[in-house]
């Protein structure tokens, strides 16, 4: 068992410079972030500030060009099932049913068939898709597809769920419902979530801590603890104060440069 006193994710001075077509882009400079088990952390910032880059480094899709990215105190060696990624465009296999999409991970890792079946049914129930178990992704709404994507990551025994603007393509009502469902899942399972968004309200509604990033090069500018009781009231004065404060910080990154 991993030692729960050790941070589950630990980014120490993480930098990333991409080289493509002879050009270097400094996407991330010196990011320090510690995520403890069971935390819900949101990365918030304008386009291009390195949110996806930081998430992809945590996933193991990218290696840092400077600093260290650790999970349970060990360098992240590459992608692995303990860090499941959920994308805005779902990333489901279109030729598989809901059931087979969710079972794909445990099955390909050689879990016994009976165990896979049990796991799949448990997670289908957890995300409320029993009636759609035999449907294919094209038969589902966006919200349902995102539930399948979340169930698939959980069925694969993810300890950390990495979500890159997962609700960005959904209409406002579906998005709000999925935010509630995600918080409910998080509370019931003790998952650790690292969630990218550029929506201030979404970050305040969801997170224990909001990590404000700024561009040019991407940096972590501030980390704000959100200690409002859940379920959070988006119309409360305290919520509004946070919204104003974060908006001012976010928009300061777009301030026109003095001539
Ligand atoms: N594979 C890549 N090759 C070259 N440059 C890249 C690559 N991926 C990202 N970048 C650059 O790195 C910077 C940070 O990109 P990143 O995708 O991490 O930002 P982001 O905060 O997720 O933005 P968005 O909100 O638009 O998704 C940008 O300038 C981007 O153009
Ligand atoms: Mg991004």
Coordinates of C-alpha atoms and ligand atoms in Angstrom, one line a residue:
X1 CA 0.0 0.0 0.0
X2 CA 1.1 3.5 -0.8
X3 CA 1.9 5.6 2.2
X4 CA -1.0 8.1 2.6
X5 CA 1.3 10.7 4.2
X6 CA 3.2 11.0 1.0
X7 CA 1.7 13.3 -1.6
X8 CA 0.1 11.2 -4.4
X9 CA 1.3 13.7 -7.0
X10 CA 4.3 16.0 -6.5
X11 CA 5.4 18.4 -9.2
X12 CA 8.8 19.8 -8.3
X13 CA 10.0 22.7 -10.4
X14 CA 8.4 21.1 -13.5
X15 CA 9.3 22.8 -16.8
X16 CA 8.4 21.9 -20.4
X17 CA 9.8 23.3 -23.6
X18 CA 8.3 21.8 -26.8
X19 CA 10.5 21.7 -29.8
X20 CA 8.7 21.5 -33.1
X21 CA 9.8 22.6 -36.6
X22 CA 13.0 24.1 -35.2
X23 CA 11.0 26.3 -32.8
X24 CA 11.1 26.1 -29.0
X25 CA 7.9 26.9 -27.0
X26 CA 8.3 27.3 -23.3
X27 CA 4.9 25.9 -22.2
X28 CA 5.6 25.6 -18.5
X29 CA 8.2 27.1 -16.2
X30 CA 9.1 25.9 -12.7
X31 CA 5.7 24.5 -11.7
X32 CA 5.4 23.3 -8.0
X33 CA 2.3 21.5 -7.0
X34 CA 1.6 18.9 -4.4
X35 CA -1.6 16.9 -4.6
X36 CA -2.7 14.8 -1.6
X37 CA -4.8 11.7 -1.8
X38 CA -8.5 12.5 -1.9
X39 CA -8.0 16.1 -3.0
X40 CA -10.0 17.8 -5.7
X41 CA -7.7 20.3 -7.4
X42 CA -8.6 22.5 -10.4
X43 CA -6.1 24.1 -12.8
X44 CA -7.5 27.4 -14.0
X45 CA -6.1 29.7 -16.6
X46 CA -6.3 31.3 -20.0
X47 CA -5.7 29.5 -23.2
X48 CA -2.0 28.5 -23.7
X49 CA -0.9 28.8 -20.0
X50 CA 0.2 25.2 -19.8
X51 CA -2.8 23.5 -18.1
X52 CA -2.9 20.6 -20.5
X53 CA 0.8 20.3 -20.5
X54 CA 0.9 20.0 -16.7
X55 CA -1.9 17.4 -16.9
X56 CA -0.2 15.4 -19.6
X57 CA 3.0 15.4 -17.6
X58 CA 1.0 14.0 -14.6
X59 CA -0.5 11.4 -16.9
X60 CA 3.0 10.4 -18.2
X61 CA 2.2 11.3 -21.8
X62 CA 4.9 13.9 -21.7
X63 CA 8.2 14.0 -19.8
X64 CA 9.2 17.3 -18.2
X65 CA 12.3 19.0 -19.7
X66 CA 13.1 20.3 -16.2
X67 CA 12.3 19.4 -12.6
X68 CA 10.6 16.2 -11.4
X69 CA 7.1 14.8 -11.7
X70 CA 6.5 12.2 -9.0
X71 CA 3.7 9.9 -8.0
X72 CA 4.0 8.3 -4.6
X73 CA 7.5 9.8 -4.4
X74 CA 8.7 8.0 -7.6
X75 CA 9.3 9.5 -11.0
X76 CA 6.3 9.0 -13.3
X77 CA 7.6 6.5 -15.8
X78 CA 4.9 6.9 -18.5
X79 CA 1.2 6.4 -18.9
X80 CA -0.4 3.9 -16.5
X81 CA -3.8 2.9 -15.3
X82 CA -3.3 4.5 -11.9
X83 CA -3.6 7.8 -13.6
X84 CA -6.7 7.8 -15.8
X85 CA -7.3 10.6 -18.2
X86 CA -10.7 11.9 -19.2
X87 CA -10.9 14.2 -22.3
X88 CA -13.3 16.8 -23.6
X89 CA -14.0 14.6 -26.7
X90 CA -14.6 11.5 -24.6
X91 CA -12.0 9.2 -26.3
X92 CA -14.4 6.2 -26.3
X93 CA -14.0 3.3 -28.7
X94 CA -16.9 3.8 -31.2
X95 CA -17.0 0.2 -32.2
X96 CA -17.5 -1.1 -28.6
X97 CA -20.6 -1.0 -26.4
X98 CA -20.8 0.9 -23.2
X99 CA -20.1 -2.3 -21.3
X100 CA -17.1 -3.2 -23.4
X101 CA -15.6 0.3 -23.3
X102 CA -15.7 0.2 -19.5
X103 CA -14.4 -3.3 -19.4
X104 CA -11.6 -2.7 -21.9
X105 CA -8.9 -1.7 -19.4
X106 CA -9.3 -4.5 -16.9
X107 CA -9.7 -7.0 -19.6
X108 CA -6.6 -6.0 -21.5
X109 CA -4.7 -6.1 -18.2
X110 CA -5.7 -9.8 -18.0
X111 CA -8.2 -9.7 -15.2
X112 CA -10.4 -12.8 -14.9
X113 CA -13.6 -12.6 -16.9
X114 CA -15.9 -12.9 -13.9
X115 CA -14.0 -10.1 -12.1
X116 CA -14.2 -7.9 -15.3
X117 CA -18.0 -8.5 -15.5
X118 CA -18.5 -7.6 -11.9
X119 CA -16.4 -4.5 -12.2
X120 CA -18.2 -3.3 -15.3
X121 CA -21.6 -3.8 -13.8
X122 CA -20.6 -1.9 -10.6
X123 CA -19.3 1.1 -12.6
X124 CA -22.2 1.1 -15.0
X125 CA -24.5 1.3 -12.0
X126 CA -22.3 4.0 -10.3
X127 CA -22.8 6.3 -13.3
X128 CA -26.4 5.3 -13.8
X129 CA -26.1 3.8 -17.3
X130 CA -27.7 0.4 -16.7
X131 CA -30.3 1.0 -19.4
X132 CA -27.5 1.8 -22.0
X133 CA -25.0 -1.0 -21.2
X134 CA -25.4 -2.4 -24.7
X135 CA -25.5 0.9 -26.6
X136 CA -22.7 2.2 -28.7
X137 CA -21.2 5.6 -28.2
X138 CA -23.0 7.2 -31.2
X139 CA -26.3 6.3 -29.5
X140 CA -25.5 8.3 -26.4
X141 CA -25.8 12.0 -25.5
X142 CA -22.6 14.0 -24.7
X143 CA -23.3 13.7 -21.0
X144 CA -23.8 10.0 -21.2
X145 CA -20.6 9.6 -23.1
X146 CA -18.7 11.6 -20.5
X147 CA -20.2 9.3 -17.8
X148 CA -18.9 6.3 -19.7
X149 CA -15.4 7.9 -20.0
X150 CA -15.4 8.5 -16.2
X151 CA -16.6 4.9 -15.5
X152 CA -13.9 3.5 -17.8
X153 CA -11.2 5.3 -15.9
X154 CA -12.5 4.2 -12.6
X155 CA -12.9 0.5 -13.7
X156 CA -9.3 0.6 -14.6
X157 CA -8.4 1.2 -11.0
X158 CA -7.3 4.8 -11.4
X159 CA -6.1 6.4 -8.2
X160 CA -5.9 9.8 -9.8
X161 CA -8.4 11.0 -12.3
X162 CA -7.0 13.6 -14.7
X163 CA -9.7 15.6 -16.5
X164 CA -8.9 18.0 -19.3
X165 CA -11.9 20.3 -19.7
X166 CA -14.2 17.3 -19.6
X167 CA -17.4 19.2 -19.6
X168 CA -16.4 21.9 -22.1
X169 CA -18.4 20.5 -24.9
X170 CA -21.6 20.0 -23.0
X171 CA -24.6 22.3 -22.7
X172 CA -24.9 24.3 -19.4
X173 CA -27.6 22.1 -17.8
X174 CA -25.8 18.8 -18.6
X175 CA -22.6 20.3 -17.4
X176 CA -24.1 21.3 -14.1
X177 CA -25.6 17.9 -13.6
X178 CA -22.3 16.2 -14.3
X179 CA -20.5 18.5 -11.9
X180 CA -22.8 17.4 -9.2
X181 CA -22.4 13.7 -10.2
X182 CA -18.6 14.0 -10.3
X183 CA -18.6 15.5 -6.8
X184 CA -20.9 12.8 -5.6
X185 CA -18.6 10.1 -7.0
X186 CA -15.5 11.8 -5.6
X187 CA -17.1 11.9 -2.1
X188 CA -18.1 8.3 -2.3
X189 CA -14.9 6.8 -3.7
X190 CA -12.2 8.9 -2.1
X191 CA -10.7 9.6 -5.5
X192 CA -8.0 12.2 -6.2
X193 CA -9.0 14.5 -9.0
X194 CA -6.9 17.0 -11.0
X195 CA -9.3 18.9 -13.2
X196 CA -8.5 21.5 -15.9
X197 CA -10.9 24.2 -16.7
X198 CA -10.9 27.8 -17.9
X199 CA -14.3 28.5 -16.3
X200 CA -14.0 30.3 -13.0
X201 CA -17.3 29.2 -11.6
X202 CA -16.7 25.6 -12.4
X203 CA -13.3 25.7 -10.5
X204 CA -14.9 27.3 -7.4
X205 CA -17.8 24.9 -7.4
X206 CA -15.6 21.8 -7.6
X207 CA -12.2 22.3 -6.1
X208 CA -10.6 22.1 -2.7
X209 CA -7.9 24.2 -4.2
X210 CA -7.8 26.3 -7.3
X211 CA -4.4 26.6 -9.0
X212 CA -4.3 29.8 -11.0
X213 CA -1.9 29.6 -14.0
X214 CA -0.7 32.4 -16.2
X215 CA 0.7 32.4 -19.7
X216 CA 3.9 33.4 -21.5
X217 CA 5.5 31.1 -20.3
X218 CA 3.0 29.0 -18.4
X219 CA 3.4 29.3 -14.7
X220 CA 1.6 28.6 -11.5
X221 CA 0.8 32.0 -10.2
X222 CA -1.2 31.3 -7.1
X223 CA -3.0 28.5 -5.3
X224 CA -6.3 29.3 -3.6
X225 CA -7.9 27.1 -1.0
X226 CA -11.7 27.1 -1.3
X227 CA -13.2 26.3 2.0
X228 CA -16.9 26.9 1.3
X229 CA -19.1 24.1 2.5
X230 CA -20.5 21.7 -0.2
X231 CA -22.9 21.6 -2.0
X232 CA -21.8 25.2 -2.9
X233 CA -24.3 27.9 -3.5
X234 CA -23.2 29.7 -6.7
X235 CA -25.3 32.7 -5.7
X236 CA -23.9 33.2 -2.2
X237 CA -21.9 36.3 -1.3
X238 CA -18.9 34.2 -0.4
X239 CA -19.0 32.4 -3.8
X240 CA -19.3 35.8 -5.5
X241 CA -16.3 37.2 -3.7
X242 CA -14.2 34.3 -4.9
X243 CA -15.5 34.7 -8.4
X244 CA -14.6 38.4 -8.4
X245 CA -11.1 37.8 -7.0
X246 CA -10.3 35.0 -9.4
X247 CA -11.7 36.9 -12.4
X248 CA -9.5 39.9 -11.6
X249 CA -6.5 37.6 -11.4
X250 CA -7.4 35.8 -14.6
X251 CA -8.1 39.0 -16.6
X252 CA -4.9 40.7 -15.4
X253 CA -3.1 38.3 -17.7
X254 CA -4.9 39.9 -20.6
X255 CA -4.1 43.5 -19.6
X256 CA -2.8 45.5 -22.6
X257 CA 0.9 46.2 -22.2
X258 CA 1.8 49.8 -21.5
X259 CA 3.2 51.5 -24.6
Ligands
LIG1 N1 2.9 19.3 -28.7 C1 3.2 20.6 -28.7 N2 4.2 21.1 -29.5 C2 4.5 22.4 -29.5 N3 3.9 23.3 -28.7 C3 3.0 22.9 -27.9 C4 2.6 21.5 -27.9 N4 1.6 21.4 -27.0 C5 1.4 22.6 -26.5 N5 2.2 23.5 -27.0 C6 2.3 24.9 -26.7 O1 2.5 25.0 -25.3 C7 1.8 26.1 -24.7 C8 0.9 25.6 -23.6 O2 -0.1 24.7 -24.2 P1 -1.2 23.9 -23.4 O3 -1.9 23.1 -24.3 O4 -0.6 23.2 -22.2 O5 -2.1 25.1 -22.8 P2 -3.5 25.1 -22.2 O6 -3.5 25.9 -21.0 O7 -4.0 23.7 -22.0 O8 -4.4 25.9 -23.3 P3 -6.0 25.6 -23.7 O9 -6.8 26.3 -22.6 O10 -6.1 26.4 -25.0 O11 -6.3 24.2 -23.8 C9 1.0 26.8 -25.9 O12 1.8 27.9 -26.3 C10 1.0 25.7 -26.9 O13 1.0 26.2 -28.2
LIG2 MG1 -5.6 22.6 -22.8

